[in-house]
XYZ file of C-alpha atoms in Angstrom:
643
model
C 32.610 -21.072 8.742
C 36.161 -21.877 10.206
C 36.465 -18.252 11.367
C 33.360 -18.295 13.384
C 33.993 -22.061 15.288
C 37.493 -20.277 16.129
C 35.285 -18.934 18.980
C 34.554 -22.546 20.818
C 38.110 -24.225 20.730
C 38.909 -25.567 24.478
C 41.881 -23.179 25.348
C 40.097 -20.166 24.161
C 37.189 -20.759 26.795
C 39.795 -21.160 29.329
C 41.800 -18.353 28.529
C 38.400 -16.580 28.713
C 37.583 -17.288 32.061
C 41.127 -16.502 33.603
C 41.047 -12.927 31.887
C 37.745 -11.837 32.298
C 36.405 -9.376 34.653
C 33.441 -7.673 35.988
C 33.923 -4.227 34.457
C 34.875 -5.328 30.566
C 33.156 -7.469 28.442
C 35.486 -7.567 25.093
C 37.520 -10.384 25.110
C 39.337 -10.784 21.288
C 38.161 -13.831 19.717
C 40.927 -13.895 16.912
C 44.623 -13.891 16.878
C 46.639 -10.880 16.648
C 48.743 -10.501 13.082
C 51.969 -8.646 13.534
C 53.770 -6.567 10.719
C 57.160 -5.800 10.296
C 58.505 -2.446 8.071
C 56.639 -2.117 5.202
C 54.337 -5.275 4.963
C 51.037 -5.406 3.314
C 48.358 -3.745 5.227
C 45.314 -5.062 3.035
C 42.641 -2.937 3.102
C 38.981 -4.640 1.936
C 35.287 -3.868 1.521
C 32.836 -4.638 3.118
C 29.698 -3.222 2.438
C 27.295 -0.166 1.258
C 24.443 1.162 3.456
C 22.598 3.527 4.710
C 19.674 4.240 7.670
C 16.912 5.361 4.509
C 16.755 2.622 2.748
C 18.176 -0.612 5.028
C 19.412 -1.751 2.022
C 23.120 -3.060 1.774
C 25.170 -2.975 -1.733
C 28.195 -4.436 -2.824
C 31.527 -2.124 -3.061
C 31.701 -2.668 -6.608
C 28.099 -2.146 -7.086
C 29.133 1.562 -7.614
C 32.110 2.364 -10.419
C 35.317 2.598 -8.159
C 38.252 1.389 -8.965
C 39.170 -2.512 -8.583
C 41.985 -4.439 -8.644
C 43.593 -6.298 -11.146
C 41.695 -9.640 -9.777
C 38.883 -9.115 -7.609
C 38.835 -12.008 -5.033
C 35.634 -12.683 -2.284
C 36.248 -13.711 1.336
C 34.861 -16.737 2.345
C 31.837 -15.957 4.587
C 30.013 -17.436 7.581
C 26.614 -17.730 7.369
C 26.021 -14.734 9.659
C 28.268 -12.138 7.274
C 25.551 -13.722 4.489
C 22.527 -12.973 6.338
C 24.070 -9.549 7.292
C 24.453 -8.610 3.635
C 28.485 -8.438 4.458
C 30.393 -9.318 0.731
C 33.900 -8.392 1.924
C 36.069 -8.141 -0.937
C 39.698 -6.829 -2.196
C 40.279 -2.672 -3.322
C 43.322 -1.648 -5.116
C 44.426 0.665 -2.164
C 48.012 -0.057 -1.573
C 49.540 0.352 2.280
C 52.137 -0.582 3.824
C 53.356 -0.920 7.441
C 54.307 2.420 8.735
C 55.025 3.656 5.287
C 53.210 7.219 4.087
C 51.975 7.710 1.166
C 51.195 11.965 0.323
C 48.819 11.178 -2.693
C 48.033 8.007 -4.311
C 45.826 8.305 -8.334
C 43.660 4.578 -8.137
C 42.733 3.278 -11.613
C 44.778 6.067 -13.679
C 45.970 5.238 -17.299
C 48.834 7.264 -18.924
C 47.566 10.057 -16.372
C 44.247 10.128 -17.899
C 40.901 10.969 -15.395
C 38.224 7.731 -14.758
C 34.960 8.792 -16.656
C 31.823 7.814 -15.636
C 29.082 7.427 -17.912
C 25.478 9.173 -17.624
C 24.182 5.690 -16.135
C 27.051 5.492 -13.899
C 26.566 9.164 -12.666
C 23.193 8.856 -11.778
C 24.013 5.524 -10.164
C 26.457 7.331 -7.438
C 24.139 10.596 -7.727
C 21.197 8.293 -5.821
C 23.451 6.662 -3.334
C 25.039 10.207 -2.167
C 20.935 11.650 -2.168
C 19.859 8.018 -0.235
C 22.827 8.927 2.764
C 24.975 5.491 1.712
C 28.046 4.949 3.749
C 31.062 3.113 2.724
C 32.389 0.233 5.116
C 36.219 -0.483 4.877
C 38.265 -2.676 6.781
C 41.988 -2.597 7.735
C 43.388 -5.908 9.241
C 39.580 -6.681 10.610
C 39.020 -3.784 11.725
C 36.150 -1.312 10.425
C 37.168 2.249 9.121
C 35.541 4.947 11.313
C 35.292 8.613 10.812
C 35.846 11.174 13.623
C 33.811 13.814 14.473
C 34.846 16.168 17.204
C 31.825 18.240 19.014
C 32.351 20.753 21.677
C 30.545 19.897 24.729
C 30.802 23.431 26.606
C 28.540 25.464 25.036
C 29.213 28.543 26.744
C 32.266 30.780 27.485
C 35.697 31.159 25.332
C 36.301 29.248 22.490
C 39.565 28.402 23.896
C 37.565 26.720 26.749
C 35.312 24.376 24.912
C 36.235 21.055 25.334
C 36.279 18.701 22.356
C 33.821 15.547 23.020
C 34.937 13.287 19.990
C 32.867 10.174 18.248
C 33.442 7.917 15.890
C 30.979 7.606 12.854
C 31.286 3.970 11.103
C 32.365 4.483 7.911
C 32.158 7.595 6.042
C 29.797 8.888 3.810
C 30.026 8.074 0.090
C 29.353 12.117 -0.479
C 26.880 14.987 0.513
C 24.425 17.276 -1.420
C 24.654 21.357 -1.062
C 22.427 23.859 -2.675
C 20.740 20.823 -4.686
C 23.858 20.225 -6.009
C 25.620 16.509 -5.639
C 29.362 16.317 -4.739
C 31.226 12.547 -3.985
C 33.775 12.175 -1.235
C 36.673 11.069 -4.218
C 39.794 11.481 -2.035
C 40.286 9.455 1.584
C 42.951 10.374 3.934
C 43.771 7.028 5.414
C 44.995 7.662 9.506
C 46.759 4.165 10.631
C 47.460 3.537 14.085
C 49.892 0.984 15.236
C 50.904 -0.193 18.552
C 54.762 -0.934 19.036
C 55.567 -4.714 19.962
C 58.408 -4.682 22.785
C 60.816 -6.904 21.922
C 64.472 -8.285 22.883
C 67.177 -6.499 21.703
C 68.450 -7.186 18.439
C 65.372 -7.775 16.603
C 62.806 -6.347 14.634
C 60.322 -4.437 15.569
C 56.782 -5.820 14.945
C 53.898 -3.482 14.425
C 50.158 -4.231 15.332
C 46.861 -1.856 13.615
C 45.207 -0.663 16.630
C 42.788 2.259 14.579
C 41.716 2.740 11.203
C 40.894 6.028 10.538
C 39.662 8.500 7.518
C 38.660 11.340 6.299
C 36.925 11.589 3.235
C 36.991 14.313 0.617
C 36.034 16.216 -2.264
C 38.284 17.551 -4.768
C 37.319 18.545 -8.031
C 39.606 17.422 -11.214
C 40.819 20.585 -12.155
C 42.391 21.173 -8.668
C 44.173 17.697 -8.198
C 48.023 17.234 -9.910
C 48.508 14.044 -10.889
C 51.962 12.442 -12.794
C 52.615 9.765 -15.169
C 53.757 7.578 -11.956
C 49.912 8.014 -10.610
C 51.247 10.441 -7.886
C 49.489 13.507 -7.382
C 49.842 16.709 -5.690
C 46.406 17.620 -3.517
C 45.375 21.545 -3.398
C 46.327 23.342 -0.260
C 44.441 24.837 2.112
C 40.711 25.618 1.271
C 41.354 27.106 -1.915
C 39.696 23.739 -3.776
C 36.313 23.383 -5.140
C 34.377 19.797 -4.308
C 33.733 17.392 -7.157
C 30.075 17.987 -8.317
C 28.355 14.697 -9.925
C 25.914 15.680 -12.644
C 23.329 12.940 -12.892
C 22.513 14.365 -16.419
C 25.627 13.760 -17.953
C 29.465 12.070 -18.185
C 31.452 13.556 -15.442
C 35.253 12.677 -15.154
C 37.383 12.614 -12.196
C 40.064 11.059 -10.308
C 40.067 8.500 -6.913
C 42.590 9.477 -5.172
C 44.093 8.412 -1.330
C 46.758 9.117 1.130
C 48.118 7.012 3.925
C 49.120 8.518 7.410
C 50.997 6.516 10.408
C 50.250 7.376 14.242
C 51.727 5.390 16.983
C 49.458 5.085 19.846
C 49.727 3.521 23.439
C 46.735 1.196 22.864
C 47.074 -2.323 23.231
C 45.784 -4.899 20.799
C 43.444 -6.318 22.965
C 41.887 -2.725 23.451
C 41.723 -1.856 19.876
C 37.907 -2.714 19.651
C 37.044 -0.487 23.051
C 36.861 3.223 20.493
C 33.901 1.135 18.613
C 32.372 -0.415 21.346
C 32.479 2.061 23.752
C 28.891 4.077 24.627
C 29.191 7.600 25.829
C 25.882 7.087 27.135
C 26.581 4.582 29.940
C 24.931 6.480 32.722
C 21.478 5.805 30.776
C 22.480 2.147 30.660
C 22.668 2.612 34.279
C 19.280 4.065 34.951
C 17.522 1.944 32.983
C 18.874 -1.056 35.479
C 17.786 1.064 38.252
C 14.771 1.711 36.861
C 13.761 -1.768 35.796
C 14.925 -3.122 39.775
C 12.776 -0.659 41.077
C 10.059 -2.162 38.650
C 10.728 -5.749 39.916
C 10.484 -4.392 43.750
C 7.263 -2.843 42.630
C 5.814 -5.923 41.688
C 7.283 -7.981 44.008
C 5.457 -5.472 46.858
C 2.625 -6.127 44.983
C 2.815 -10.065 44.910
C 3.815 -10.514 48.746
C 1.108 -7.795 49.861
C -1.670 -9.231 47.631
C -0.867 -12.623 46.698
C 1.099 -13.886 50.218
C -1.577 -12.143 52.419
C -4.861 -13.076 50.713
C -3.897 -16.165 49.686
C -2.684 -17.650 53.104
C -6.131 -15.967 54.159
C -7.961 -17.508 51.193
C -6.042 -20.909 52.217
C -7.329 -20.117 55.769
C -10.409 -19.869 55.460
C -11.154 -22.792 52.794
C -8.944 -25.440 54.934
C -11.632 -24.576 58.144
C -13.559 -28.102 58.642
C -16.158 -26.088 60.472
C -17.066 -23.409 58.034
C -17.145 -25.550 54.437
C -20.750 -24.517 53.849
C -20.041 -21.396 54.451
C -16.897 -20.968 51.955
C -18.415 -23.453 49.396
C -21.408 -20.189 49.140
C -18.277 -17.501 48.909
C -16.841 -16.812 45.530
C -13.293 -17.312 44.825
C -10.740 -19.011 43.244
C -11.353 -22.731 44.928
C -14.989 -22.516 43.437
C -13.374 -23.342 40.059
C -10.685 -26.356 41.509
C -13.141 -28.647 39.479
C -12.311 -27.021 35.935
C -9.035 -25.048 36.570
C -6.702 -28.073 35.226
C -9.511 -28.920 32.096
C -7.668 -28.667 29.217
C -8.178 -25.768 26.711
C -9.143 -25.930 22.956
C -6.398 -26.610 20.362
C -4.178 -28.336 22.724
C -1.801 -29.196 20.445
C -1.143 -25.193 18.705
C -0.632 -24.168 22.774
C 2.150 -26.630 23.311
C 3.481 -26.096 20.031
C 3.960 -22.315 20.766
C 5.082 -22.784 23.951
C 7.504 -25.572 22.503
C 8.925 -22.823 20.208
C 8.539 -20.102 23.152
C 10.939 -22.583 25.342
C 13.633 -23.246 22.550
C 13.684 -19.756 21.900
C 14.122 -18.792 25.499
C 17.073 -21.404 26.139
C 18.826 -20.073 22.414
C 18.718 -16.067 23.666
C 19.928 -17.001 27.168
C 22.488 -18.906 25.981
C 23.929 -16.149 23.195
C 23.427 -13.262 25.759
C 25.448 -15.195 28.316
C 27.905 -15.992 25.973
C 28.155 -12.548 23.925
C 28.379 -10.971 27.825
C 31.561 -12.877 28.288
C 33.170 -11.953 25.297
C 33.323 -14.382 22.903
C 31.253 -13.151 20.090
C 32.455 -10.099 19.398
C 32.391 -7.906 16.483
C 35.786 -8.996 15.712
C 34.564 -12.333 14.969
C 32.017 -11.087 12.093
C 28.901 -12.929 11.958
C 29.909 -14.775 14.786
C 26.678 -13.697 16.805
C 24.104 -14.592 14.366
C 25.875 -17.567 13.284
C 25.661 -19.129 16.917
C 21.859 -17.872 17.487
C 20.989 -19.641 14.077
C 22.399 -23.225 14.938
C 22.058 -22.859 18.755
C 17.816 -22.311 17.984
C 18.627 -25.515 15.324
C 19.999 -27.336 18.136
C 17.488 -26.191 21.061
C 14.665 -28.306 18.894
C 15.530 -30.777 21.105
C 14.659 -28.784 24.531
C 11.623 -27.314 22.862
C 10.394 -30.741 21.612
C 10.135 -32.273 25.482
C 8.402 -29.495 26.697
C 5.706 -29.145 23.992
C 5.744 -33.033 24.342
C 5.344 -33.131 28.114
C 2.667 -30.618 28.123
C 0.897 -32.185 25.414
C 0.045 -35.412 27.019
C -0.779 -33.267 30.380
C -3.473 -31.472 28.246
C -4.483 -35.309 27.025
C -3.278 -35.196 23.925
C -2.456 -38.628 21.929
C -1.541 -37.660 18.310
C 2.318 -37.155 19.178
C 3.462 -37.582 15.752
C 1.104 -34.582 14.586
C 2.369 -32.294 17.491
C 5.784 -32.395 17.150
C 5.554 -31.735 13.489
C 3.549 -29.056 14.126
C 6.095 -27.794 17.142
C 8.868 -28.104 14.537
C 7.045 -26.062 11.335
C 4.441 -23.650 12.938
C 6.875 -20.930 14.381
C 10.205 -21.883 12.306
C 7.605 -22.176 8.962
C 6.492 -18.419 9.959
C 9.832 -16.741 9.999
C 10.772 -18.942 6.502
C 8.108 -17.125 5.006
C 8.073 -14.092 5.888
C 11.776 -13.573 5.445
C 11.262 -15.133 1.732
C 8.278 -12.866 1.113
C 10.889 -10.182 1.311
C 13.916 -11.459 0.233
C 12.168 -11.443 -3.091
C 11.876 -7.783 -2.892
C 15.387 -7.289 -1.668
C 16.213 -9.707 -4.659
C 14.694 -7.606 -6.916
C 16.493 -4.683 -5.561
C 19.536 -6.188 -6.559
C 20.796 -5.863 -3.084
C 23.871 -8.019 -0.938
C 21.060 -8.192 1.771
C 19.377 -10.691 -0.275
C 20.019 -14.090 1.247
C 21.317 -16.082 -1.920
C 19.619 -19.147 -2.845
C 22.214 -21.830 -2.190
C 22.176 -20.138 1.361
C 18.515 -20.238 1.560
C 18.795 -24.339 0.756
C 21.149 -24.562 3.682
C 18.956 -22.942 5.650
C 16.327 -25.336 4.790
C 19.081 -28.268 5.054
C 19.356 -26.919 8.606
C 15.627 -26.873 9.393
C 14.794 -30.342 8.273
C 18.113 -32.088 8.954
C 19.039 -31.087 12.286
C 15.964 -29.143 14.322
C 12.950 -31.331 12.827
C 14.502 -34.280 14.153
C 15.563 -33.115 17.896
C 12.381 -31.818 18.027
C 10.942 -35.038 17.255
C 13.498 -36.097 19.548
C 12.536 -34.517 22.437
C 8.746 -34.664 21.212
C 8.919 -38.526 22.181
C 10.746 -38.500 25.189
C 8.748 -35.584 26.502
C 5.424 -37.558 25.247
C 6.501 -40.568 26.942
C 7.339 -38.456 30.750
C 5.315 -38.970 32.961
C 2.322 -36.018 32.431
C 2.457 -32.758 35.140
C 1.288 -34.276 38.378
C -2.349 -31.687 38.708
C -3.123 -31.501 42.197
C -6.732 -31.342 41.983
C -9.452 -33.637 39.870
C -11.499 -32.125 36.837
C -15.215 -32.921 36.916
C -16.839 -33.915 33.616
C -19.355 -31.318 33.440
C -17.604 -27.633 32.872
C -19.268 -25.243 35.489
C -20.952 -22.076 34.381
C -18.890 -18.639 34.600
C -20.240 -15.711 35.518
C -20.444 -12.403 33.649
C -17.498 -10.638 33.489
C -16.527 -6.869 34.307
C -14.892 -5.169 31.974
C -11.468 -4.765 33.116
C -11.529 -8.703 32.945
C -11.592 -8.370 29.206
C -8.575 -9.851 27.244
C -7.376 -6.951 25.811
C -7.597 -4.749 28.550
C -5.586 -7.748 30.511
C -3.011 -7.390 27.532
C -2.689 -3.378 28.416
C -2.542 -3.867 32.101
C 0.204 -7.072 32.028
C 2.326 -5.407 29.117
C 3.485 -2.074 30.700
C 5.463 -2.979 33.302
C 7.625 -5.904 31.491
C 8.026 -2.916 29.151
C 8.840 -0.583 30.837
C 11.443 -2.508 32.686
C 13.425 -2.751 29.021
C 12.301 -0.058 26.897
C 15.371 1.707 27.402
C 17.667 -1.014 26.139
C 15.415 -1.378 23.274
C 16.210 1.927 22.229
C 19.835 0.961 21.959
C 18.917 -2.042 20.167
C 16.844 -0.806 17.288
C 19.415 2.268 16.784
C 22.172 -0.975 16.274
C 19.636 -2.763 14.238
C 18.436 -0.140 11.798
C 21.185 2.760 12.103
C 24.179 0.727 11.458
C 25.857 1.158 14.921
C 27.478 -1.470 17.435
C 25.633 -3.111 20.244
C 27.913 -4.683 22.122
C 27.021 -4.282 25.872
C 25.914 -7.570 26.710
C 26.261 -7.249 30.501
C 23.378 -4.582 30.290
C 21.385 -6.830 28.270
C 22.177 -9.770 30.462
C 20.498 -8.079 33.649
C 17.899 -6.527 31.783
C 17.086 -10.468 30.496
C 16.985 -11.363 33.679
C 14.773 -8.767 35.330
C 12.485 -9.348 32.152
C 12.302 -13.001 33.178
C 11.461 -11.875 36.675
C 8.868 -8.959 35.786
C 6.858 -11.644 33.349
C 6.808 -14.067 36.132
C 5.654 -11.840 38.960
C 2.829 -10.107 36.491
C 1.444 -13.528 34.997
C 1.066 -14.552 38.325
C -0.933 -11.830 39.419
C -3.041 -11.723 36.373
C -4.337 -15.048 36.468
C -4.683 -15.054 40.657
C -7.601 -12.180 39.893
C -8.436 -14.114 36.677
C -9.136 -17.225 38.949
C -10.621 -15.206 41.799
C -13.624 -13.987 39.017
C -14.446 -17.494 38.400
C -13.186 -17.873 35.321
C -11.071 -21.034 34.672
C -10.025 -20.558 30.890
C -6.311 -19.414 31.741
C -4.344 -21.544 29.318
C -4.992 -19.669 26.186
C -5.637 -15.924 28.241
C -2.509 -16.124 29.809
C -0.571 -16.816 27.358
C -1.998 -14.219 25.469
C -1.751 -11.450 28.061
C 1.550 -12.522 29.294
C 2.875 -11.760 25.739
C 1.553 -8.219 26.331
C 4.268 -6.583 26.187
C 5.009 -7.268 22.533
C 2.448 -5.160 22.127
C 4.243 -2.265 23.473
C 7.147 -3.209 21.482
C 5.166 -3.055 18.391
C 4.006 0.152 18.957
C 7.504 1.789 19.928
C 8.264 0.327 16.466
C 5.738 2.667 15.318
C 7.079 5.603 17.227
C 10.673 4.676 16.066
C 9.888 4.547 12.862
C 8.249 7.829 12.127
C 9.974 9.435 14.568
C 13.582 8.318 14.313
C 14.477 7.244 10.393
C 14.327 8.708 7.390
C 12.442 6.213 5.440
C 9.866 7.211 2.426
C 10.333 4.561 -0.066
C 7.936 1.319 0.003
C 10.227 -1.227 -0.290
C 12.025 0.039 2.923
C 8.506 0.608 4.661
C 8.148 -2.844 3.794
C 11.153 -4.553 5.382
C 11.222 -2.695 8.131
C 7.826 -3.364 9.120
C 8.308 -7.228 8.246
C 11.368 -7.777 10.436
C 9.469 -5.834 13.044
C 6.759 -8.428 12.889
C 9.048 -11.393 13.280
C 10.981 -9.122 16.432
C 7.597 -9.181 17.905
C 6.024 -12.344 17.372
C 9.432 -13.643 19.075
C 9.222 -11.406 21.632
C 5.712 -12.462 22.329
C 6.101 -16.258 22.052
C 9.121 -15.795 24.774
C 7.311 -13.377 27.021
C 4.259 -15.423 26.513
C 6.017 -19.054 27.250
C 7.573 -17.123 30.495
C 4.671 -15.714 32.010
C 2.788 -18.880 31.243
C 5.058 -21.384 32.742
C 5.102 -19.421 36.684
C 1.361 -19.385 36.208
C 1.238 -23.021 35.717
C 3.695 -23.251 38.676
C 1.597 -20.914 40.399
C -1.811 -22.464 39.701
C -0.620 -25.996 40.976
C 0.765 -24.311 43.783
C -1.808 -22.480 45.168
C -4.320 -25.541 44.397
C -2.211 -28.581 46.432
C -2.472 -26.309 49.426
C -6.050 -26.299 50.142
C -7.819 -29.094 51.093
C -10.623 -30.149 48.255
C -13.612 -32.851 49.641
């Protein structure tokens, strides 16, 4: 945990706001380490994974070699909860030192053998697309793949457009035939310190590098000092793994040194850089346009008719004569009656209000730099205990609107604001963690974590939601502008594009398609391993979601209103949420369209996380729209004169 509340000391927040600008948003959250000639550059593992399966293994899960004493890091909660179990390898590098060809795990020059359990072990990762994660003085091994972007003319003439892959693949299958990567070229880059004269140089790792390989035993020299002696050119034959039997060969490594002209503080920008920033780009575009859209809609049909609507009901002379009209000032005597289950609505849109105030708050916060990937966990660490200590925000509001909706069991209502949404997520998440569990995978939250967790829950967000519950309870009630009669009036038969679902349809798609693009990004971080780290995006596209919800509630329930039909609480909430639907069914698309995932157990999670994605989504959209209706519905209401 001390790693991750590195990010909040005083100076750091300072030193933040003095060096950030518009145009980056990496800021290092740890300190720099310098090395001098030939000191220890430790190189740990992290993880397994891979896109089919989305399920995370420990290093030593597989038969490499291991060290003498293997020794855990310490992790945060959010390196738990991300399946991260970094841990110590027997690679041995040094500061600016090479190394030609390094035998790991070699006795008296003898090859490792692994046994027929053991081979069919590493034969199902390499057929299931694992990747190794390494890490080199924090910072993740990547491998690079160069692709020529001109596809016409000489070959001299092609350009080389290079990317980084995270990781590097454990091995690859050829002609139904199963070879592992069992040599890695480490490529080190370090960044000069200048310093006075007459003193040493200090070096800083600004890349970690690799190339993985496959050499077969036969071709691979080693000595009795665990040297070796690697084939040259292509004249070597990869090393085949035979699930059906023993199969022997050696790990090997080497250990390169590059100088480069990249600063420390820039060390992060090869991982966290998007080639794709021009879509970034449009999608802003695209969602302001949205938000213009809908904002021509709103001052068109909203301003106009409703200063005519105002108008025409304010006219002393005319009162019989709007009192026989339909619209929405027929209903002024039921609009404010309060719906059925009083107490789930504010409890939703208690959770819906402590989840808004957690994302802002991380997005803002990410988008100025100080949760970066550096700091690992850092991000889910803050949204875990930042949604613990929201309780307190989400508690007044449920609280508030409780009593407005003439509520009196207080006690019962911020219970349920603290359990129903939180109590959700707890169980779904423990539904699968069994099957993770079973799976024998690092993903699976262990259970001393899971009692934290639960520590957390009922020791610091049921009581600030209780907290806030009772002051909230005890405000003052929203201040309706209009009186409700006793007897509900009758509404008139709907038409059909009044019909919940259809609102749902029509609310969703613009809210969605103001972010979809993002989302793409998103998911591809979420379930294919990659970095998400452009938080500025995701800050405006927050915003304009905020915005897009707002304008589209308000519209929904001003034609909802003008059809008579006063039940709005529940319906806009509901439709307002709409475009969780959309999200669900891109899930759909992604998932069939985009991964590579057959098995159940994989089906499973993915579709189970999806589920809690969406029912957040929904309770934040929903809580958005609902609030500007609210503020919309008073509104209109205290500016017409009611006899």
């Amino acid at each position: 945990m001390a790693a991750a509340m590195q990010d909040w000391l005083p100076w750091s927040l300072l030193l933040l706001c003095l060096t950030c600008d518009t145009g980056a948003f990496y800021v290092p959250g740890v300190a720099p380490i310098n090395f001098h000639q030939n000191d220890p550059v430790e190189i740990k593992a992290v993880k397994l994974t891979s896109s089919r399966t989305q399920l995370p293994y420990e290093y030593y899960s597989l038969p490499f070699c291991q060290p003498s004493k293997i020794t855990y890091k310490a992790e945060n909660l959010g390196e738990v909860l991300r399946g991260d179990r970094i841990v110590n390898t027997p690679f041995q590098v040094l500061m600016n030192s090479e190394k030609k060809c390094e035998v790991l795990c070699s006795q008296s020059n003898k090859p490792v053998t692994l046994t027929v359990e053991q081979s069919r072990l590493v034969a199902e990762r390499i057929t299931e697309d694992y990747y190794v994660h390494l890490i080199a003085d924090n910072l993740p091994v990547a491998t690079r793949l160069e692709l020529y972007s001109n596809r016409e003319g000489d070959d001299k003439k092609k350009e080389k457009d290079v990317q980084f892959e995270h990781g590097y693949r454990l091995g690859f299958t050829d002609v139904n035939k199963i070879y592992l990567h069992n040599h890695l070229s480490f490529i080190l880059y370090y960044h000069r310190e200048d310093l006075e004269e007459d003193r040493e140089h200090t070096y800083r790792v600004v890349r970690f590098e690799v190339i993985p390989q496959s050499i077969r035993l036969e071709d691979l020299k080693a000595d009795e000092k665990s040297s070796c002696t690697l084939p040259e050119g292509t004249n070597s034959s990869p090393q085949e793994i035979d699930p059906t039997k023993e199969n022997q060969l050696y790990f090997t490594y080497s250990v390169h040194w590059e100088e480069s002209d990249i600063k420390w503080a820039s060390r992060w920008d090869t991982y966290l850089t998007m080639s794709d920033v021009q879509i970034h780009w449009f999608s802003i575009i695209n969602s302001v346009v949205v938000v213009f859209f809908l904002s021509g809609i709103l001052s068109m049909i909203i301003i106009r008719t409703l200063r005519k609507d105002i108008a025409n009901y304010n006219k002393e002379d005319d009162i019989e004569d709007t009192m026989e009209e339909s619209g929405w000032k027929l209903v002024h005597g039921d609009v404010f009656r309060p719906p059925q289950y009083p107490m789930i609505l504010s409890s939703l849109l208690g959770s819906g209000i402590q989840l808004f105030c957690m994302i802002l708050i991380v997005i803002f916060v990410a988008m100025l730099g100080m949760l970066s990937p550096s700091s690992r966990g850092a991000l889910m660490t803050t949204a875990c205990f930042l949604f613990m200590f929201m309780g307190v925000f989400g508690g007044f509001s449920a609280g508030r609107l409780y009593r407005t909706l003439k509520g009196h069991r207080w006690k019962k209502g911020a219970f349920c604001t603290a359990t129903l949404y939180p109590g959700v997520v707890f169980g779904i998440c423990f539904i699968l963690n069994c099957f993770i569990w079973g799976k024998h995978s690092s993903g699976a939250v262990p259970f001393p974590t899971m009692v934290a967790l639960l520590c957390m829950w009922f020791g610091i967000s049921l009581p600030l939601v209780y907290l806030g519950y009772y002051f909230g309870f005890r405000k003052q009630p929203y201040d309706n502008p209009v009186r409700t009669n006793q007897i509900p009036r009758q509404i008139p038969e709907q038409r059909w594009y009044m019909n919940r679902f259809v609102g749902i349809l029509m609310a969703g798609i613009l809210p969605f398609g103001a972010m979809f693009i993002e989302l793409f990004f998103i998911f591809s971080a979420i379930w294919e391993n990659q970095f998400y780290y452009l938080f500025g995006f995701l800050f405006l596209v927050f915003i304009i979601l905020v915005v897009s919800c707002s304008q589209i509630s308000i519209v929904m329930v001003y034609f909802q209103l003008c059809a008579e039909d006063y039940r709005w609480w529940w319906r806009n909430f509901l439709v307002s949420g709409g475009s969780a639907f959309y999200v669900l069914v891109y899930a759909i698309f992604y998932f069939v369209n985009k991964l590579d995932i057959v098995e159940f157990i994989p089906s499973l999670l993915y579709f189970g996380y999806t589920a809690l994605m969406v029912l957040s989504f929904w309770l934040l959209t929903g809580t958005i729209g609902f609030y500007a209706a609210y503020m919309f519905v008073r509104k209109i209401y205290a500016a017409v004169k009611i006899d």
